[in-house]
Amino acid sequence: MQTPLTFSQITSMASAFDWLAQNPALAAGLIAGVVALSVGLLTFTGVLLSNSHAMKRQVRQLQHDAMQSLRNREHASRQADLNREHAADQARIERLTTLRREVYLTAVPELVKAQGFLARLSKVDITDLAQLSPLEGLAIAASKISVVGSQPTALKARRLSSRYGETFLKGVGLLKSVPSLNANIRLYQNLYDQSQSEINRILSSITQLNETNTCTPEIAEGLNRSFGIQIENSKKHSTALTQAIQENNKIGLNYSKELLNELSQTSHEVDELLCLIRGELGLPTDLAEFRTQSAEAQDRIRTVLIGLGVGFEAVAPKPLPSASDPVEAQRPDLQPSL
């Protein structure tokens, strides 16, 4: 609560006002000083407030700049990490793509070798392990694809290698009698050649005896007997050789037909594997077109196989001597010399 002025205080203030009234110049100066002091105080206060506000704003700006700089550094760091990760991923993808390309390009020839091996299996000595290298190469190629290829490609390659192994085992079952037939063919061919050699020797002896006129009845009888024996042996060996070749050809033809059926079923998996490989290499691929072309090729092969038969390499035996045979015609009548 404000204390009321006392009489003496009021009297002093009145005296002061009287004095100021009596000295107007001094009063004016005093008032001007007070006003100037007030203005100065207000100005100083305004400057302090302005400086304080500016300082606060500067502090906020500095804090904002510091935060923004920190954010920028963090963003740059994250972006650098992302760039490094992206570059590492790109390098890894490029290395993997290059590795896959090398593996795939070496696997395709192994596939072709395996197909050729199965096609000539009837002429292959399956007891010789070195002859089985095409299937081994295909298995190695499939294993490499399983390591570097995508899972669908790896599974398809493994499945295809297994299918070719199954086809090989089926072929071995169909051709199990071929080794013995080939051995018989070689045996009968050798026996037939030996008989022909003996026939030629006898004919040469007969010719020499006739030319020298030194043939006796005993010699003539012996040569005629030997000639007849060799002719019979030659016929027997020729017949056995022809039968063995025909049986071998029959087995080979049956195998070729079965192989064509197996490869017709396997061709779909081959097309799928090739399309998967092309897809991983970034090449445009249409599986339907591959299958259509494979089907057309199989139809053409089947037509040729039916029309011409498979081109077996078996050689027909030489003609058998007969009454109208040149060998028989060359045989002179033996006349003992006088």
Short mmCIF file of C-alpha atoms in Angstrom, two decimals:
data_model
loop_
_atom_site.label_atom_id
_atom_site.label_comp_id
_atom_site.label_asym_id
_atom_site.label_seq_id
_atom_site.Cartn_x
_atom_site.Cartn_y
_atom_site.Cartn_z
CA MET A 1 0.00 0.00 0.00
CA GLN A 2 1.39 3.43 -1.03
CA THR A 3 2.35 5.74 1.88
CA PRO A 4 0.64 9.18 1.71
CA LEU A 5 2.84 12.24 1.30
CA THR A 6 3.49 14.27 4.39
CA PHE A 7 2.97 18.02 4.65
CA SER A 8 6.67 18.71 4.62
CA GLN A 9 7.12 16.64 1.46
CA ILE A 10 4.28 18.43 -0.27
CA THR A 11 5.76 21.76 0.85
CA SER A 12 9.19 20.79 -0.55
CA MET A 13 7.69 19.75 -3.91
CA ALA A 14 5.78 23.01 -4.11
CA SER A 15 8.96 24.91 -3.39
CA ALA A 16 10.71 22.92 -6.14
CA PHE A 17 7.98 23.73 -8.62
CA ASP A 18 8.19 27.36 -7.63
CA TRP A 19 11.89 27.36 -8.15
CA LEU A 20 11.52 25.72 -11.56
CA ALA A 21 8.89 28.31 -12.45
CA GLN A 22 11.28 31.02 -11.47
CA ASN A 23 14.09 29.44 -13.55
CA PRO A 24 12.47 28.27 -16.79
CA ALA A 25 15.73 27.82 -18.67
CA LEU A 26 17.06 25.54 -16.05
CA ALA A 27 13.74 23.70 -15.95
CA ALA A 28 13.79 23.29 -19.70
CA GLY A 29 17.32 21.95 -19.61
CA LEU A 30 16.39 19.63 -16.80
CA ILE A 31 13.34 18.40 -18.72
CA ALA A 32 15.42 18.02 -21.89
CA GLY A 33 18.01 16.06 -19.98
CA VAL A 34 15.38 13.82 -18.52
CA VAL A 35 13.85 13.33 -21.96
CA ALA A 36 17.25 12.70 -23.48
CA LEU A 37 18.09 10.26 -20.73
CA SER A 38 14.78 8.50 -21.24
CA VAL A 39 15.30 8.35 -24.99
CA GLY A 40 18.82 7.08 -24.46
CA LEU A 41 17.59 4.47 -22.06
CA LEU A 42 14.88 3.45 -24.50
CA THR A 43 17.35 3.38 -27.37
CA PHE A 44 19.85 1.39 -25.35
CA THR A 45 17.11 -0.96 -24.26
CA GLY A 46 15.98 -1.33 -27.91
CA VAL A 47 19.54 -2.01 -28.99
CA LEU A 48 19.98 -4.57 -26.25
CA LEU A 49 16.74 -6.24 -27.22
CA SER A 50 17.67 -6.10 -30.91
CA ASN A 51 21.10 -7.51 -30.23
CA SER A 52 19.64 -10.19 -28.00
CA HIS A 53 17.13 -11.13 -30.68
CA ALA A 54 19.82 -11.07 -33.36
CA MET A 55 22.12 -13.16 -31.20
CA LYS A 56 19.36 -15.66 -30.51
CA ARG A 57 18.54 -15.76 -34.19
CA GLN A 58 22.24 -16.17 -34.99
CA VAL A 59 22.50 -18.95 -32.43
CA ARG A 60 19.45 -20.65 -33.89
CA GLN A 61 20.89 -20.21 -37.38
CA LEU A 62 24.21 -21.63 -36.28
CA GLN A 63 22.46 -24.52 -34.56
CA HIS A 64 20.34 -25.09 -37.67
CA ASP A 65 23.41 -24.91 -39.89
CA ALA A 66 25.24 -27.30 -37.61
CA MET A 67 22.30 -29.72 -37.65
CA GLN A 68 21.97 -29.37 -41.41
CA SER A 69 25.69 -29.93 -41.84
CA LEU A 70 25.44 -32.98 -39.61
CA ARG A 71 22.48 -34.25 -41.59
CA ASN A 72 24.34 -33.60 -44.82
CA ARG A 73 27.38 -35.46 -43.54
CA GLU A 74 25.22 -38.35 -42.38
CA HIS A 75 23.36 -38.38 -45.68
CA ALA A 76 26.62 -38.23 -47.62
CA SER A 77 28.00 -41.04 -45.48
CA ARG A 78 24.89 -43.17 -46.03
CA GLN A 79 24.94 -42.37 -49.74
CA ALA A 80 28.62 -43.26 -49.94
CA ASP A 81 27.89 -46.54 -48.15
CA LEU A 82 25.01 -47.20 -50.54
CA ASN A 83 27.21 -46.35 -53.51
CA ARG A 84 29.91 -48.68 -52.26
CA GLU A 85 27.39 -51.43 -51.68
CA HIS A 86 25.88 -50.84 -55.12
CA ALA A 87 29.31 -50.87 -56.74
CA ALA A 88 30.18 -54.05 -54.85
CA ASP A 89 26.88 -55.64 -55.91
CA GLN A 90 27.45 -54.59 -59.52
CA ALA A 91 30.98 -55.99 -59.44
CA ARG A 92 29.71 -59.22 -57.90
CA ILE A 93 26.95 -59.49 -60.50
CA GLU A 94 29.44 -58.81 -63.29
CA ARG A 95 31.82 -61.45 -61.95
CA LEU A 96 28.99 -63.93 -61.58
CA THR A 97 27.70 -63.16 -65.08
CA THR A 98 31.17 -63.63 -66.56
CA LEU A 99 31.64 -66.87 -64.63
CA ARG A 100 28.24 -68.14 -65.71
CA ARG A 101 28.94 -67.23 -69.32
CA GLU A 102 32.17 -69.25 -69.26
CA VAL A 103 30.50 -72.23 -67.60
CA TYR A 104 27.49 -72.18 -69.91
CA LEU A 105 29.57 -71.86 -73.07
CA THR A 106 31.67 -74.87 -72.03
CA ALA A 107 28.61 -76.87 -71.00
CA VAL A 108 26.83 -76.64 -74.36
CA PRO A 109 29.58 -78.54 -76.26
CA GLU A 110 29.51 -81.24 -73.59
CA LEU A 111 25.78 -81.59 -74.19
CA VAL A 112 26.36 -82.03 -77.91
CA LYS A 113 29.14 -84.56 -77.25
CA ALA A 114 26.83 -86.58 -75.02
CA GLN A 115 24.14 -86.62 -77.70
CA GLY A 116 26.67 -87.78 -80.30
CA PHE A 117 27.97 -90.43 -77.92
CA LEU A 118 24.48 -91.85 -77.41
CA ALA A 119 23.88 -91.79 -81.17
CA ARG A 120 26.94 -93.96 -81.85
CA LEU A 121 26.65 -96.09 -78.72
CA SER A 122 25.98 -99.22 -80.80
CA LYS A 123 29.50 -98.82 -82.26
CA VAL A 124 31.20 -98.00 -78.96
CA ASP A 125 33.08 -100.50 -76.84
CA ILE A 126 31.35 -99.83 -73.53
CA THR A 127 33.92 -101.97 -71.71
CA ASP A 128 36.49 -99.25 -72.45
CA LEU A 129 36.04 -96.58 -69.78
CA ALA A 130 37.80 -94.01 -71.96
CA GLN A 131 34.87 -94.24 -74.37
CA LEU A 132 32.52 -92.93 -71.65
CA SER A 133 34.24 -89.54 -71.41
CA PRO A 134 31.34 -87.62 -73.10
CA LEU A 135 28.94 -88.61 -70.31
CA GLU A 136 31.57 -87.75 -67.73
CA GLY A 137 32.05 -84.35 -69.36
CA LEU A 138 28.30 -83.70 -69.27
CA ALA A 139 28.15 -84.64 -65.57
CA ILE A 140 31.03 -82.26 -64.80
CA ALA A 141 29.35 -79.46 -66.77
CA ALA A 142 26.07 -80.04 -64.91
CA SER A 143 27.91 -79.86 -61.59
CA LYS A 144 29.51 -76.55 -62.58
CA ILE A 145 26.11 -75.16 -63.56
CA SER A 146 24.78 -76.28 -60.18
CA VAL A 147 27.45 -74.17 -58.49
CA VAL A 148 27.19 -70.90 -60.42
CA GLY A 149 23.72 -71.02 -62.03
CA SER A 150 20.39 -69.98 -60.62
CA GLN A 151 18.41 -72.67 -58.83
CA PRO A 152 15.99 -73.38 -61.73
CA THR A 153 18.92 -73.66 -64.16
CA ALA A 154 20.92 -75.82 -61.75
CA LEU A 155 18.02 -78.19 -61.15
CA LYS A 156 17.29 -78.44 -64.88
CA ALA A 157 20.96 -79.20 -65.67
CA ARG A 158 21.10 -81.90 -63.00
CA ARG A 159 17.86 -83.40 -64.25
CA LEU A 160 19.09 -83.41 -67.84
CA SER A 161 22.37 -85.07 -66.90
CA SER A 162 20.41 -87.71 -65.01
CA ARG A 163 18.15 -88.28 -68.03
CA TYR A 164 21.13 -88.84 -70.29
CA GLY A 165 22.52 -91.30 -67.77
CA GLU A 166 19.21 -93.16 -67.77
CA THR A 167 19.21 -93.20 -71.58
CA PHE A 168 22.74 -94.62 -71.55
CA LEU A 169 21.78 -97.41 -69.17
CA LYS A 170 18.73 -98.27 -71.27
CA GLY A 171 20.94 -98.32 -74.34
CA VAL A 172 23.40 -100.65 -72.64
CA GLY A 173 20.52 -102.99 -71.88
CA LEU A 174 19.38 -102.93 -75.51
CA LEU A 175 22.92 -103.37 -76.83
CA LYS A 176 24.17 -105.92 -74.31
CA SER A 177 24.58 -108.60 -77.03
CA VAL A 178 26.45 -106.27 -79.41
CA PRO A 179 29.96 -106.89 -77.98
CA SER A 180 29.63 -110.65 -78.49
CA LEU A 181 28.15 -110.08 -81.94
CA ASN A 182 31.03 -107.81 -82.86
CA ALA A 183 33.48 -110.41 -81.63
CA ASN A 184 31.71 -113.05 -83.74
CA ILE A 185 31.75 -110.74 -86.75
CA ARG A 186 35.49 -110.28 -86.41
CA LEU A 187 35.97 -114.02 -85.91
CA TYR A 188 33.83 -115.03 -88.89
CA GLN A 189 35.43 -112.35 -91.04
CA ASN A 190 38.90 -113.69 -90.20
CA LEU A 191 37.82 -117.27 -90.86
CA TYR A 192 36.19 -116.23 -94.11
CA ASP A 193 39.35 -114.37 -95.17
CA GLN A 194 41.46 -117.39 -94.30
CA SER A 195 39.21 -119.64 -96.39
CA GLN A 196 39.45 -117.22 -99.31
CA SER A 197 43.22 -117.12 -98.90
CA GLU A 198 43.34 -120.92 -98.99
CA ILE A 199 41.10 -120.99 -102.06
CA ASN A 200 43.39 -118.53 -103.83
CA ARG A 201 46.42 -120.60 -102.83
CA ILE A 202 44.82 -123.79 -104.19
CA LEU A 203 43.86 -122.06 -107.41
CA SER A 204 47.40 -120.78 -107.77
CA SER A 205 48.76 -124.29 -107.25
CA ILE A 206 46.32 -125.71 -109.79
CA THR A 207 47.31 -123.06 -112.32
CA GLN A 208 50.99 -123.76 -111.78
CA LEU A 209 50.51 -127.52 -112.14
CA ASN A 210 48.50 -127.12 -115.31
CA GLU A 211 51.07 -124.77 -116.78
CA THR A 212 53.96 -127.12 -115.99
CA ASN A 213 51.91 -130.22 -116.83
CA THR A 214 53.20 -131.91 -113.67
CA CYS A 215 49.88 -132.77 -112.02
CA THR A 216 49.40 -136.38 -110.91
CA PRO A 217 46.06 -138.04 -110.00
CA GLU A 218 47.02 -138.05 -106.35
CA ILE A 219 47.89 -134.34 -106.41
CA ALA A 220 44.72 -133.51 -108.36
CA GLU A 221 42.58 -135.47 -105.90
CA GLY A 222 44.20 -133.74 -102.93
CA LEU A 223 43.79 -130.27 -104.44
CA ASN A 224 40.17 -130.97 -105.38
CA ARG A 225 39.47 -132.22 -101.88
CA SER A 226 41.12 -129.18 -100.28
CA PHE A 227 39.31 -126.87 -102.65
CA GLY A 228 35.93 -128.38 -101.74
CA ILE A 229 36.69 -128.19 -98.03
CA GLN A 230 37.68 -124.53 -98.26
CA ILE A 231 34.61 -123.74 -100.38
CA GLU A 232 32.38 -125.31 -97.73
CA ASN A 233 34.24 -123.48 -94.96
CA SER A 234 33.95 -120.22 -96.85
CA LYS A 235 30.19 -120.70 -97.30
CA LYS A 236 29.76 -121.62 -93.65
CA HIS A 237 31.75 -118.65 -92.41
CA SER A 238 30.06 -116.30 -94.87
CA THR A 239 26.61 -117.43 -93.71
CA ALA A 240 27.56 -117.01 -90.04
CA LEU A 241 29.08 -113.62 -90.80
CA THR A 242 25.98 -112.46 -92.66
CA GLN A 243 23.70 -113.61 -89.85
CA ALA A 244 25.84 -111.86 -87.22
CA ILE A 245 25.88 -108.63 -89.24
CA GLN A 246 22.12 -108.77 -89.79
CA GLU A 247 21.50 -109.39 -86.10
CA ASN A 248 23.85 -106.55 -85.21
CA ASN A 249 22.09 -104.25 -87.66
CA LYS A 250 18.70 -105.25 -86.28
CA ILE A 251 19.77 -104.46 -82.72
CA GLY A 252 21.30 -101.19 -83.85
CA LEU A 253 18.15 -100.20 -85.72
CA ASN A 254 15.99 -100.98 -82.71
CA TYR A 255 18.33 -98.96 -80.50
CA SER A 256 18.19 -96.03 -82.89
CA LYS A 257 14.40 -96.01 -82.79
CA GLU A 258 14.37 -96.20 -79.00
CA LEU A 259 17.03 -93.49 -78.79
CA LEU A 260 14.97 -91.21 -81.03
CA ASN A 261 11.99 -91.66 -78.73
CA GLU A 262 14.14 -90.93 -75.67
CA LEU A 263 15.70 -87.86 -77.23
CA SER A 264 12.25 -86.65 -78.30
CA GLN A 265 11.20 -86.66 -74.65
CA THR A 266 14.49 -85.15 -73.51
CA SER A 267 14.48 -82.40 -76.14
CA HIS A 268 11.89 -80.43 -74.14
CA GLU A 269 14.23 -80.34 -71.16
CA VAL A 270 17.14 -79.37 -73.42
CA ASP A 271 15.11 -76.46 -74.81
CA GLU A 272 14.10 -75.38 -71.32
CA LEU A 273 17.72 -75.45 -70.13
CA LEU A 274 18.92 -73.46 -73.14
CA CYS A 275 16.18 -70.88 -72.60
CA LEU A 276 17.05 -70.57 -68.91
CA ILE A 277 20.70 -70.03 -69.82
CA ARG A 278 19.81 -67.43 -72.44
CA GLY A 279 17.59 -65.68 -69.91
CA GLU A 280 20.40 -65.45 -67.36
CA LEU A 281 22.68 -64.05 -70.05
CA GLY A 282 20.09 -61.37 -70.83
CA LEU A 283 19.20 -62.67 -74.30
CA PRO A 284 15.62 -62.54 -75.64
CA THR A 285 14.18 -66.06 -75.72
CA ASP A 286 10.97 -67.70 -76.89
CA LEU A 287 10.62 -71.24 -75.54
CA ALA A 288 7.72 -72.04 -77.89
CA GLU A 289 9.87 -71.37 -80.95
CA PHE A 290 12.65 -73.59 -79.61
CA ARG A 291 10.20 -76.44 -79.02
CA THR A 292 8.65 -76.03 -82.46
CA GLN A 293 12.04 -76.19 -84.15
CA SER A 294 13.05 -79.26 -82.11
CA ALA A 295 9.85 -81.04 -83.04
CA GLU A 296 10.40 -80.30 -86.73
CA ALA A 297 13.96 -81.59 -86.57
CA GLN A 298 12.83 -84.81 -84.88
CA ASP A 299 10.18 -85.36 -87.52
CA ARG A 300 12.76 -84.98 -90.27
CA ILE A 301 15.14 -87.40 -88.54
CA ARG A 302 12.34 -89.90 -88.04
CA THR A 303 11.41 -89.65 -91.72
CA VAL A 304 15.00 -90.26 -92.80
CA LEU A 305 15.36 -93.13 -90.33
CA ILE A 306 12.23 -94.83 -91.60
CA GLY A 307 13.03 -94.20 -95.25
CA LEU A 308 16.74 -95.07 -95.29
CA GLY A 309 17.43 -96.91 -92.08
CA VAL A 310 20.34 -95.99 -89.89
CA GLY A 311 23.70 -95.83 -91.61
CA PHE A 312 25.40 -98.82 -90.03
CA GLU A 313 29.02 -99.37 -90.86
CA ALA A 314 28.86 -103.16 -91.09
CA VAL A 315 30.42 -104.44 -94.30
CA ALA A 316 28.73 -107.21 -96.23
CA PRO A 317 30.85 -110.33 -96.80
CA LYS A 318 32.46 -111.04 -100.11
CA PRO A 319 30.43 -113.05 -102.67
CA LEU A 320 30.48 -116.77 -102.13
CA PRO A 321 32.05 -118.95 -104.80
CA SER A 322 29.46 -120.85 -106.79
CA ALA A 323 29.17 -122.63 -110.06
CA SER A 324 28.77 -119.29 -111.81
CA ASP A 325 31.32 -117.54 -109.59
CA PRO A 326 34.52 -116.23 -111.21
CA VAL A 327 36.54 -118.25 -108.71
CA GLU A 328 34.78 -121.38 -109.79
CA ALA A 329 35.14 -120.37 -113.42
CA GLN A 330 38.87 -119.85 -112.94
CA ARG A 331 39.27 -123.31 -111.55
CA PRO A 332 40.86 -125.40 -114.34
CA ASP A 333 40.19 -129.07 -114.79
CA LEU A 334 43.02 -131.02 -113.23
CA GLN A 335 44.63 -133.40 -115.64
CA PRO A 336 47.44 -135.58 -114.44
CA SER A 337 50.55 -135.25 -116.55
CA LEU A 338 51.53 -138.15 -118.70
#
